[in-house]
Tab-separated table of C-alpha atoms in Angstrom:
chain	number	residue	atom	x	y	z
A	1	UNK	CA	-40.273	-122.842	-46.638
A	2	UNK	CA	-39.719	-121.476	-50.516
A	3	UNK	CA	-35.782	-120.772	-49.494
A	4	UNK	CA	-35.321	-124.310	-48.821
A	5	UNK	CA	-36.304	-125.358	-52.719
A	6	UNK	CA	-35.609	-121.925	-54.521
A	7	UNK	CA	-33.451	-118.925	-54.092
A	8	UNK	CA	-35.373	-116.544	-56.409
A	9	UNK	CA	-38.954	-115.737	-56.712
A	10	UNK	CA	-41.170	-113.880	-59.037
A	11	UNK	CA	-43.883	-111.500	-57.874
A	12	UNK	CA	-47.055	-109.918	-59.289
A	13	UNK	CA	-46.227	-106.720	-57.730
A	14	UNK	CA	-46.243	-103.418	-60.224
A	15	UNK	CA	-49.393	-104.350	-62.142
A	16	UNK	CA	-51.835	-102.155	-60.119
A	17	UNK	CA	-50.200	-98.946	-60.928
A	18	UNK	CA	-49.683	-99.011	-64.616
A	19	UNK	CA	-52.740	-100.985	-65.393
A	20	UNK	CA	-55.175	-99.014	-63.099
A	21	UNK	CA	-55.971	-101.680	-60.215
A	22	UNK	CA	-56.746	-98.803	-57.456
A	23	UNK	CA	-60.229	-97.194	-57.068
A	24	UNK	CA	-58.711	-93.960	-57.091
A	25	UNK	CA	-58.115	-94.281	-60.683
A	26	UNK	CA	-61.847	-94.817	-61.291
A	27	UNK	CA	-62.465	-91.869	-59.183
A	28	UNK	CA	-60.342	-89.690	-61.316
A	29	UNK	CA	-62.137	-91.111	-64.263
A	30	UNK	CA	-65.365	-90.350	-62.854
A	31	UNK	CA	-64.764	-87.001	-61.871
A	32	UNK	CA	-63.390	-85.944	-65.325
A	33	UNK	CA	-66.809	-86.399	-66.538
A	34	UNK	CA	-68.708	-84.474	-63.747
A	35	UNK	CA	-68.812	-80.545	-63.562
A	36	UNK	CA	-66.497	-79.129	-60.958
A	37	UNK	CA	-69.103	-77.102	-59.396
A	38	UNK	CA	-71.252	-80.429	-58.538
A	39	UNK	CA	-68.168	-82.009	-57.314
A	40	UNK	CA	-67.283	-79.074	-55.265
A	41	UNK	CA	-71.077	-79.399	-53.948
A	42	UNK	CA	-70.709	-83.100	-53.071
A	43	UNK	CA	-67.693	-82.063	-51.291
A	44	UNK	CA	-69.173	-79.538	-49.144
A	45	UNK	CA	-71.991	-82.219	-48.347
A	46	UNK	CA	-69.774	-84.651	-47.172
A	47	UNK	CA	-68.346	-81.963	-45.059
A	48	UNK	CA	-71.753	-80.820	-43.620
A	49	UNK	CA	-73.107	-84.243	-42.893
A	50	UNK	CA	-69.863	-85.449	-41.050
A	51	UNK	CA	-68.913	-88.228	-42.798
A	52	UNK	CA	-65.853	-90.098	-41.394
A	53	UNK	CA	-64.838	-92.535	-44.134
A	54	UNK	CA	-61.183	-91.494	-44.851
A	55	UNK	CA	-61.758	-92.654	-48.679
A	56	UNK	CA	-64.674	-90.610	-48.961
A	57	UNK	CA	-63.053	-87.666	-47.282
A	58	UNK	CA	-59.778	-87.915	-49.443
A	59	UNK	CA	-61.892	-87.946	-52.377
A	60	UNK	CA	-64.432	-84.878	-51.631
A	61	UNK	CA	-61.392	-82.981	-50.505
A	62	UNK	CA	-59.259	-83.976	-53.755
A	63	UNK	CA	-61.700	-84.086	-56.819
A	64	UNK	CA	-62.877	-80.482	-56.672
A	65	UNK	CA	-59.153	-79.690	-57.200
A	66	UNK	CA	-58.387	-78.398	-60.956
A	67	UNK	CA	-54.770	-78.782	-60.840
A	68	UNK	CA	-53.405	-82.087	-61.042
A	69	UNK	CA	-50.561	-81.882	-58.987
A	70	UNK	CA	-52.646	-80.531	-55.907
A	71	UNK	CA	-55.262	-83.063	-56.485
A	72	UNK	CA	-52.939	-85.886	-56.711
A	73	UNK	CA	-51.092	-84.855	-53.420
A	74	UNK	CA	-54.770	-84.610	-51.583
A	75	UNK	CA	-55.729	-88.121	-53.012
A	76	UNK	CA	-52.457	-89.554	-51.738
A	77	UNK	CA	-52.003	-87.915	-48.519
A	78	UNK	CA	-53.592	-89.110	-45.069
A	79	UNK	CA	-53.144	-85.683	-43.478
A	80	UNK	CA	-54.348	-82.462	-44.969
A	81	UNK	CA	-51.913	-79.584	-45.423
A	82	UNK	CA	-52.921	-77.710	-42.237
A	83	UNK	CA	-52.283	-80.806	-39.882
A	84	UNK	CA	-49.120	-81.780	-41.466
A	85	UNK	CA	-48.293	-78.383	-40.952
A	86	UNK	CA	-49.264	-78.437	-37.217
A	87	UNK	CA	-47.666	-81.805	-36.599
A	88	UNK	CA	-44.280	-81.463	-37.933
A	89	UNK	CA	-44.193	-77.457	-37.599
A	90	UNK	CA	-43.238	-76.775	-41.112
A	91	UNK	CA	-44.947	-74.880	-44.045
A	92	UNK	CA	-42.816	-76.240	-46.803
A	93	UNK	CA	-45.199	-78.129	-48.966
A	94	UNK	CA	-42.898	-81.264	-49.561
A	95	UNK	CA	-45.502	-83.747	-50.695
A	96	UNK	CA	-46.350	-81.363	-53.372
A	97	UNK	CA	-42.704	-80.942	-54.433
A	98	UNK	CA	-42.311	-84.501	-54.615
A	99	UNK	CA	-45.335	-85.146	-56.892
A	100	UNK	CA	-44.735	-82.213	-58.955
A	101	UNK	CA	-41.067	-83.359	-59.500
A	102	UNK	CA	-42.510	-86.787	-61.210
A	103	UNK	CA	-45.262	-84.828	-62.903
A	104	UNK	CA	-42.390	-82.438	-64.524
A	105	UNK	CA	-39.730	-85.322	-65.173
A	106	UNK	CA	-42.829	-87.528	-66.915
A	107	UNK	CA	-43.853	-84.627	-68.886
A	108	UNK	CA	-47.392	-85.476	-68.017
A	109	UNK	CA	-48.975	-82.613	-69.573
A	110	UNK	CA	-48.716	-84.541	-72.662
A	111	UNK	CA	-50.493	-87.307	-71.529
A	112	UNK	CA	-54.461	-86.783	-72.511
A	113	UNK	CA	-56.190	-87.868	-69.368
A	114	UNK	CA	-55.387	-87.134	-65.656
A	115	UNK	CA	-55.953	-91.085	-64.807
A	116	UNK	CA	-53.379	-91.550	-67.324
A	117	UNK	CA	-51.089	-88.904	-65.313
A	118	UNK	CA	-52.009	-90.070	-62.053
A	119	UNK	CA	-50.925	-94.072	-63.124
A	120	UNK	CA	-47.508	-92.719	-64.155
A	121	UNK	CA	-46.627	-90.880	-61.112
A	122	UNK	CA	-48.065	-93.816	-59.154
A	123	UNK	CA	-45.379	-96.224	-61.005
A	124	UNK	CA	-42.556	-94.186	-60.279
A	125	UNK	CA	-43.336	-93.041	-56.875
A	126	UNK	CA	-45.395	-95.644	-54.693
A	127	UNK	CA	-43.399	-98.699	-55.935
A	128	UNK	CA	-39.957	-97.548	-55.485
A	129	UNK	CA	-40.822	-95.513	-52.178
A	130	UNK	CA	-43.081	-98.014	-50.539
A	131	UNK	CA	-44.071	-101.471	-51.801
A	132	UNK	CA	-41.015	-102.546	-53.568
A	133	UNK	CA	-39.111	-101.914	-50.586
A	134	UNK	CA	-41.911	-103.882	-48.433
A	135	UNK	CA	-41.371	-106.852	-50.691
A	136	UNK	CA	-37.545	-106.401	-50.613
A	137	UNK	CA	-37.322	-106.748	-46.756
A	138	UNK	CA	-39.914	-109.490	-46.630
A	139	UNK	CA	-38.009	-111.714	-49.239
A	140	UNK	CA	-34.665	-110.881	-47.572
A	141	UNK	CA	-35.931	-111.970	-44.289
A	142	UNK	CA	-36.511	-115.454	-45.905
A	143	UNK	CA	-33.079	-115.691	-47.872
A	144	UNK	CA	-34.593	-115.178	-51.201
A	145	UNK	CA	-34.279	-112.746	-54.113
A	146	UNK	CA	-37.289	-111.129	-55.495
A	147	UNK	CA	-37.950	-110.289	-59.076
A	148	UNK	CA	-40.788	-108.319	-60.508
A	149	UNK	CA	-41.049	-108.880	-64.102
A	150	UNK	CA	-44.254	-106.810	-64.445
A	151	UNK	CA	-42.320	-103.744	-64.222
A	152	UNK	CA	-39.704	-104.471	-66.961
A	153	UNK	CA	-39.015	-101.230	-68.652
A	154	UNK	CA	-40.156	-102.148	-72.001
A	155	UNK	CA	-43.319	-103.831	-70.680
A	156	UNK	CA	-44.321	-100.589	-68.854
A	157	UNK	CA	-43.510	-98.394	-71.759
A	158	UNK	CA	-45.967	-100.595	-73.811
A	159	UNK	CA	-48.544	-100.233	-71.089
A	160	UNK	CA	-48.159	-96.532	-70.646
A	161	UNK	CA	-48.436	-96.457	-74.357
A	162	UNK	CA	-52.155	-97.902	-74.393
A	163	UNK	CA	-54.978	-95.642	-73.626
A	164	UNK	CA	-56.313	-96.070	-69.996
A	165	UNK	CA	-59.798	-97.651	-71.256
A	166	UNK	CA	-57.471	-100.743	-72.404
A	167	UNK	CA	-55.601	-100.791	-69.217
């Protein structure tokens, strides 16, 4: 329908990553305020109780991890390292390498809060490798060109300059 009237559409894609629109960011904020030993205890409790909710399992597996990159990989991954190794028969930690690449490229250690580091990585990884490709394929299927104004470089730089509590 839209392609009968217009050739270019605007999308709101790209707002969640820099502005903190995902639940994982709330988990990262909360975990920064809770002692690691308590988080590890809660993670063990999830395993003992046999909880099957994927989000809870990922949170319990990741929040006790002190290293940012390892924690982010655990948040992003559906499968744990042992399952990936078994499924693909590889021992190379490609997920870790990808996240670490962006972590180093963006000089994330300079960002004060881990949630800000996570948002910066999400903006560069998840959008370009997944969400924008999906949007592009859908709009091309309907002979439309899609623009993403929220991913303007100057806008992203401004948003990322704000403390996470203002996003």
